[in-house]
Amino acid sequence: SQTIHQWPATLVQPVGSPLSLECTVEGTSNPNLYWYRQAAGRGLQLLFYSVGIGQISSEVPQNLSASRPQDRQFILSSKKLLLSDSGFYLCAWSTGTTRGDTQYFGPGTRLTVL
Amino acid sequence: KNEVEQSPQNLTAQEGEFITINCSYSVGISALHWLQQHPGGGIVSLFMLSSGKKKHGRLIATINIQEKHSSLHITASHPRDSAVYICAVRGNTDKLIFGTGTRLQVFP
């Protein structure tokens, strides 16, 4: 069966510090991978998605970046965090074989920038 | 105006009550998803619909493509159903567009 892991589960970082969140998927090959952010009191916002190794599409211009060094690994990074980067970050995967495919979400990382 | 609107934003119920959460959207879609977000933040996919109705246990989801509207029903609600329920639609760009969610609290 497929599983998706995210770490860390919680993170408190000072403004201006770097960030690295990791997401890995097991039990499937060549998944579509997604990074979402959920700010307090707001809906989910798609940040990045990837259909393959090294293929990243950015949805929202910001100080975050994403990389996919391996087929089932998706990393969200920042060189300098802003206060507005605080939120709940979710990674998701899908098979992407048909339109309307289900996305499966990871447990999330709660990031607080102070 | 958001492309995906949910109502109500907050909902409280007594255990055993029948619950309805509504979702309206303004874009053309290929599918609609209902998601459940637990208090800890984890998200579970409940349904994916492109037409008609689906049922899973005490949960029922319906969609009316012509009216651009979907409903999620919970029969015989239970405190463990307390969560945020999120409607998301897949538009023509294949990206998911999310509603802001409905926070449900079921009291014993």
Short mmCIF file of C-alpha atoms in Angstrom, two decimals:
data_model
loop_
_atom_site.label_atom_id
_atom_site.label_comp_id
_atom_site.label_asym_id
_atom_site.label_seq_id
_atom_site.Cartn_x
_atom_site.Cartn_y
_atom_site.Cartn_z
CA SER A 1 0.00 0.00 0.00
CA GLN A 2 1.02 3.58 -0.54
CA THR A 3 2.11 5.85 2.29
CA ILE A 4 3.26 9.44 2.42
CA HIS A 5 5.58 10.85 5.04
CA GLN A 6 6.38 14.42 6.00
CA TRP A 7 8.87 15.78 8.48
CA PRO A 8 9.26 17.49 10.71
CA ALA A 9 5.74 17.48 12.17
CA THR A 10 6.21 20.87 13.82
CA LEU A 11 8.83 23.56 13.40
CA VAL A 12 9.48 26.93 15.00
CA GLN A 13 11.95 29.10 13.15
CA PRO A 14 13.11 32.72 13.45
CA VAL A 15 12.53 35.22 10.68
CA GLY A 16 15.36 35.13 8.17
CA SER A 17 16.36 31.54 8.85
CA PRO A 18 16.37 28.85 6.14
CA LEU A 19 13.75 26.15 5.74
CA SER A 20 13.72 22.60 4.47
CA LEU A 21 10.62 20.41 4.62
CA GLU A 22 10.73 16.92 3.24
CA CYS A 23 8.04 14.68 1.80
CA THR A 24 8.48 11.08 0.66
CA VAL A 25 6.03 8.64 -0.86
CA GLU A 26 6.25 4.88 -0.67
CA GLY A 27 4.49 2.18 -2.65
CA THR A 28 4.01 3.97 -5.96
CA SER A 29 6.13 5.05 -8.91
CA ASN A 30 6.23 8.35 -10.77
CA PRO A 31 3.57 10.07 -8.68
CA ASN A 32 2.46 13.64 -9.17
CA LEU A 33 3.58 15.53 -6.07
CA TYR A 34 2.13 18.69 -4.56
CA TRP A 35 2.98 21.20 -1.85
CA TYR A 36 0.10 23.11 -0.26
CA ARG A 37 -0.01 25.75 2.45
CA GLN A 38 -2.90 26.42 4.75
CA ALA A 39 -2.61 29.75 6.54
CA ALA A 40 -4.63 30.33 9.71
CA GLY A 41 -8.31 30.75 8.88
CA ARG A 42 -7.76 30.27 5.16
CA GLY A 43 -8.20 27.52 2.62
CA LEU A 44 -5.53 25.35 1.08
CA GLN A 45 -3.29 27.07 -1.43
CA LEU A 46 -1.30 25.15 -4.01
CA LEU A 47 2.36 26.21 -3.93
CA PHE A 48 4.15 23.76 -6.22
CA TYR A 49 3.45 20.63 -8.15
CA SER A 50 5.70 18.17 -9.93
CA VAL A 51 4.98 15.54 -12.55
CA GLY A 52 8.49 14.05 -12.52
CA ILE A 53 12.08 14.32 -11.31
CA GLY A 54 13.38 17.83 -11.75
CA GLN A 55 10.03 19.09 -13.09
CA ILE A 56 8.57 21.74 -10.82
CA SER A 57 5.75 24.17 -11.50
CA SER A 58 5.26 27.15 -9.22
CA GLU A 59 1.77 28.43 -8.64
CA VAL A 60 2.42 31.42 -6.42
CA PRO A 61 5.45 33.75 -6.60
CA GLN A 62 7.09 33.89 -3.17
CA ASN A 63 10.32 33.25 -1.35
CA LEU A 64 9.78 29.48 -1.32
CA SER A 65 11.19 26.93 -3.74
CA ALA A 66 10.70 23.23 -4.34
CA SER A 67 12.88 20.44 -5.63
CA ARG A 68 12.38 16.82 -6.60
CA PRO A 69 15.77 15.11 -6.44
CA GLN A 70 14.28 11.61 -6.57
CA ASP A 71 11.09 10.12 -7.98
CA ARG A 72 9.35 9.89 -4.61
CA GLN A 73 10.97 12.78 -2.75
CA PHE A 74 9.71 16.34 -2.73
CA ILE A 75 11.43 19.12 -0.79
CA LEU A 76 10.15 22.59 0.08
CA SER A 77 12.81 25.17 0.87
CA SER A 78 13.39 28.77 1.68
CA LYS A 79 16.63 30.74 2.06
CA LYS A 80 15.06 33.34 4.37
CA LEU A 81 11.74 32.81 6.12
CA LEU A 82 9.19 35.60 6.48
CA LEU A 83 6.54 35.94 9.18
CA SER A 84 3.92 35.36 6.50
CA ASP A 85 5.38 31.90 5.82
CA SER A 86 3.79 30.60 9.00
CA GLY A 87 1.17 27.99 8.34
CA PHE A 88 0.41 24.34 7.89
CA TYR A 89 2.25 22.75 4.98
CA LEU A 90 0.82 19.69 3.34
CA CYS A 91 2.37 17.39 0.78
CA ALA A 92 0.13 15.28 -1.43
CA TRP A 93 0.51 12.74 -4.20
CA SER A 94 -1.65 11.43 -7.00
CA THR A 95 -1.28 8.91 -9.78
CA GLY A 96 -2.16 11.48 -12.40
CA THR A 97 -3.34 8.88 -14.88
CA THR A 98 -6.76 10.47 -15.41
CA ARG A 99 -8.25 13.87 -14.84
CA GLY A 100 -9.96 14.15 -11.50
CA ASP A 101 -7.69 11.64 -9.78
CA THR A 102 -7.72 11.58 -6.00
CA GLN A 103 -4.94 13.30 -4.10
CA TYR A 104 -3.63 11.68 -0.95
CA PHE A 105 -2.31 14.00 1.72
CA GLY A 106 0.55 13.63 4.15
CA PRO A 107 0.25 14.40 7.87
CA GLY A 108 1.51 17.97 7.43
CA THR A 109 4.10 20.23 9.03
CA ARG A 110 3.04 23.11 11.23
CA LEU A 111 5.51 25.95 10.75
CA THR A 112 5.65 28.94 13.06
CA VAL A 113 7.94 31.80 12.10
CA LEU A 114 8.72 34.16 14.98
CA LYS B 1 -15.76 36.14 -4.87
CA ASN B 2 -14.11 32.78 -4.33
CA GLU B 3 -14.47 30.22 -7.09
CA VAL B 4 -15.51 27.63 -4.48
CA GLU B 5 -17.88 28.66 -1.71
CA GLN B 6 -18.90 26.51 1.22
CA SER B 7 -21.73 26.97 3.68
CA PRO B 8 -22.05 27.12 6.53
CA GLN B 9 -18.59 28.15 7.71
CA ASN B 10 -19.28 26.76 11.17
CA LEU B 11 -21.77 24.14 12.22
CA THR B 12 -22.65 22.66 15.59
CA ALA B 13 -24.89 19.66 16.06
CA GLN B 14 -26.09 17.23 18.68
CA GLU B 15 -25.11 13.61 18.36
CA GLY B 16 -27.51 11.78 16.08
CA GLU B 17 -28.52 14.78 13.98
CA PHE B 18 -28.52 14.75 10.19
CA ILE B 19 -25.95 17.20 8.83
CA THR B 20 -25.65 18.88 5.45
CA ILE B 21 -22.69 20.89 4.19
CA ASN B 22 -23.00 22.72 0.89
CA CYS B 23 -20.49 23.62 -1.79
CA SER B 24 -21.08 25.89 -4.78
CA TYR B 25 -18.57 26.61 -7.50
CA SER B 26 -18.39 29.01 -10.40
CA VAL B 27 -15.96 27.29 -12.77
CA GLY B 28 -16.22 24.35 -15.12
CA ILE B 29 -14.97 21.22 -13.43
CA SER B 30 -13.99 17.66 -14.22
CA ALA B 31 -14.36 16.43 -10.65
CA LEU B 32 -15.24 17.53 -7.15
CA HIS B 33 -13.61 16.27 -3.97
CA TRP B 34 -14.76 16.25 -0.37
CA LEU B 35 -11.95 16.17 2.18
CA GLN B 36 -11.95 15.84 5.95
CA GLN B 37 -9.32 17.63 8.03
CA HIS B 38 -8.90 16.38 11.56
CA PRO B 39 -8.07 18.71 14.49
CA GLY B 40 -4.39 17.75 14.24
CA GLY B 41 -4.33 18.89 10.61
CA GLY B 42 -4.23 15.59 8.76
CA ILE B 43 -6.43 15.44 5.67
CA VAL B 44 -8.34 12.44 4.40
CA SER B 45 -10.03 12.23 1.04
CA LEU B 46 -13.69 11.25 1.49
CA PHE B 47 -15.18 11.34 -1.99
CA MET B 48 -14.38 12.18 -5.57
CA LEU B 49 -17.47 12.94 -7.68
CA SER B 50 -18.08 13.83 -11.28
CA SER B 51 -21.82 13.14 -11.30
CA GLY B 52 -24.66 11.75 -9.24
CA LYS B 53 -24.22 10.45 -5.74
CA LYS B 54 -21.79 8.38 -3.68
CA LYS B 55 -22.25 6.77 -0.28
CA HIS B 56 -19.70 5.50 2.20
CA GLY B 57 -20.99 4.42 5.57
CA ARG B 58 -22.86 7.34 7.14
CA LEU B 59 -21.52 9.79 4.55
CA ILE B 60 -23.34 10.69 1.35
CA ALA B 61 -22.10 13.09 -1.30
CA THR B 62 -24.16 14.43 -4.18
CA ILE B 63 -23.37 16.70 -7.07
CA ASN B 64 -25.54 18.63 -9.52
CA ILE B 65 -23.36 19.63 -12.46
CA GLN B 66 -26.00 21.89 -14.02
CA GLU B 67 -26.47 23.86 -10.83
CA LYS B 68 -22.73 23.74 -9.94
CA HIS B 69 -23.54 22.54 -6.47
CA SER B 70 -22.57 19.65 -4.22
CA SER B 71 -23.68 18.56 -0.78
CA LEU B 72 -22.08 16.36 1.84
CA HIS B 73 -24.51 14.68 4.23
CA ILE B 74 -23.70 12.93 7.48
CA THR B 75 -26.42 10.71 8.91
CA ALA B 76 -26.60 9.88 12.63
CA SER B 77 -23.73 12.26 13.41
CA HIS B 78 -21.23 11.37 16.10
CA PRO B 79 -18.67 13.43 18.06
CA ARG B 80 -15.89 11.71 16.13
CA ASP B 81 -17.27 13.38 12.98
CA SER B 82 -16.07 16.71 14.38
CA ALA B 83 -13.61 18.06 11.84
CA VAL B 84 -13.23 20.60 9.06
CA TYR B 85 -14.83 19.47 5.82
CA ILE B 86 -13.31 20.90 2.66
CA CYS B 87 -14.76 20.98 -0.83
CA ALA B 88 -12.30 21.11 -3.71
CA VAL B 89 -12.92 21.18 -7.46
CA ARG B 90 -10.65 20.23 -10.29
CA GLY B 91 -11.00 22.88 -12.95
CA ASN B 92 -9.96 22.86 -16.56
CA THR B 93 -6.32 23.46 -15.60
CA ASP B 94 -6.26 20.16 -13.69
CA LYS B 95 -5.44 22.00 -10.48
CA LEU B 96 -7.54 21.65 -7.35
CA ILE B 97 -9.35 24.79 -6.17
CA PHE B 98 -10.25 24.62 -2.51
CA GLY B 99 -13.09 26.07 -0.47
CA THR B 100 -12.23 27.51 2.93
CA GLY B 101 -13.91 24.65 4.74
CA THR B 102 -16.79 24.05 7.12
CA ARG B 103 -15.92 23.49 10.77
CA LEU B 104 -18.26 20.89 12.26
CA GLN B 105 -18.59 20.20 15.96
CA VAL B 106 -20.83 17.39 17.13
CA PHE B 107 -21.65 17.34 20.82
CA PRO B 108 -22.68 14.22 22.75
#
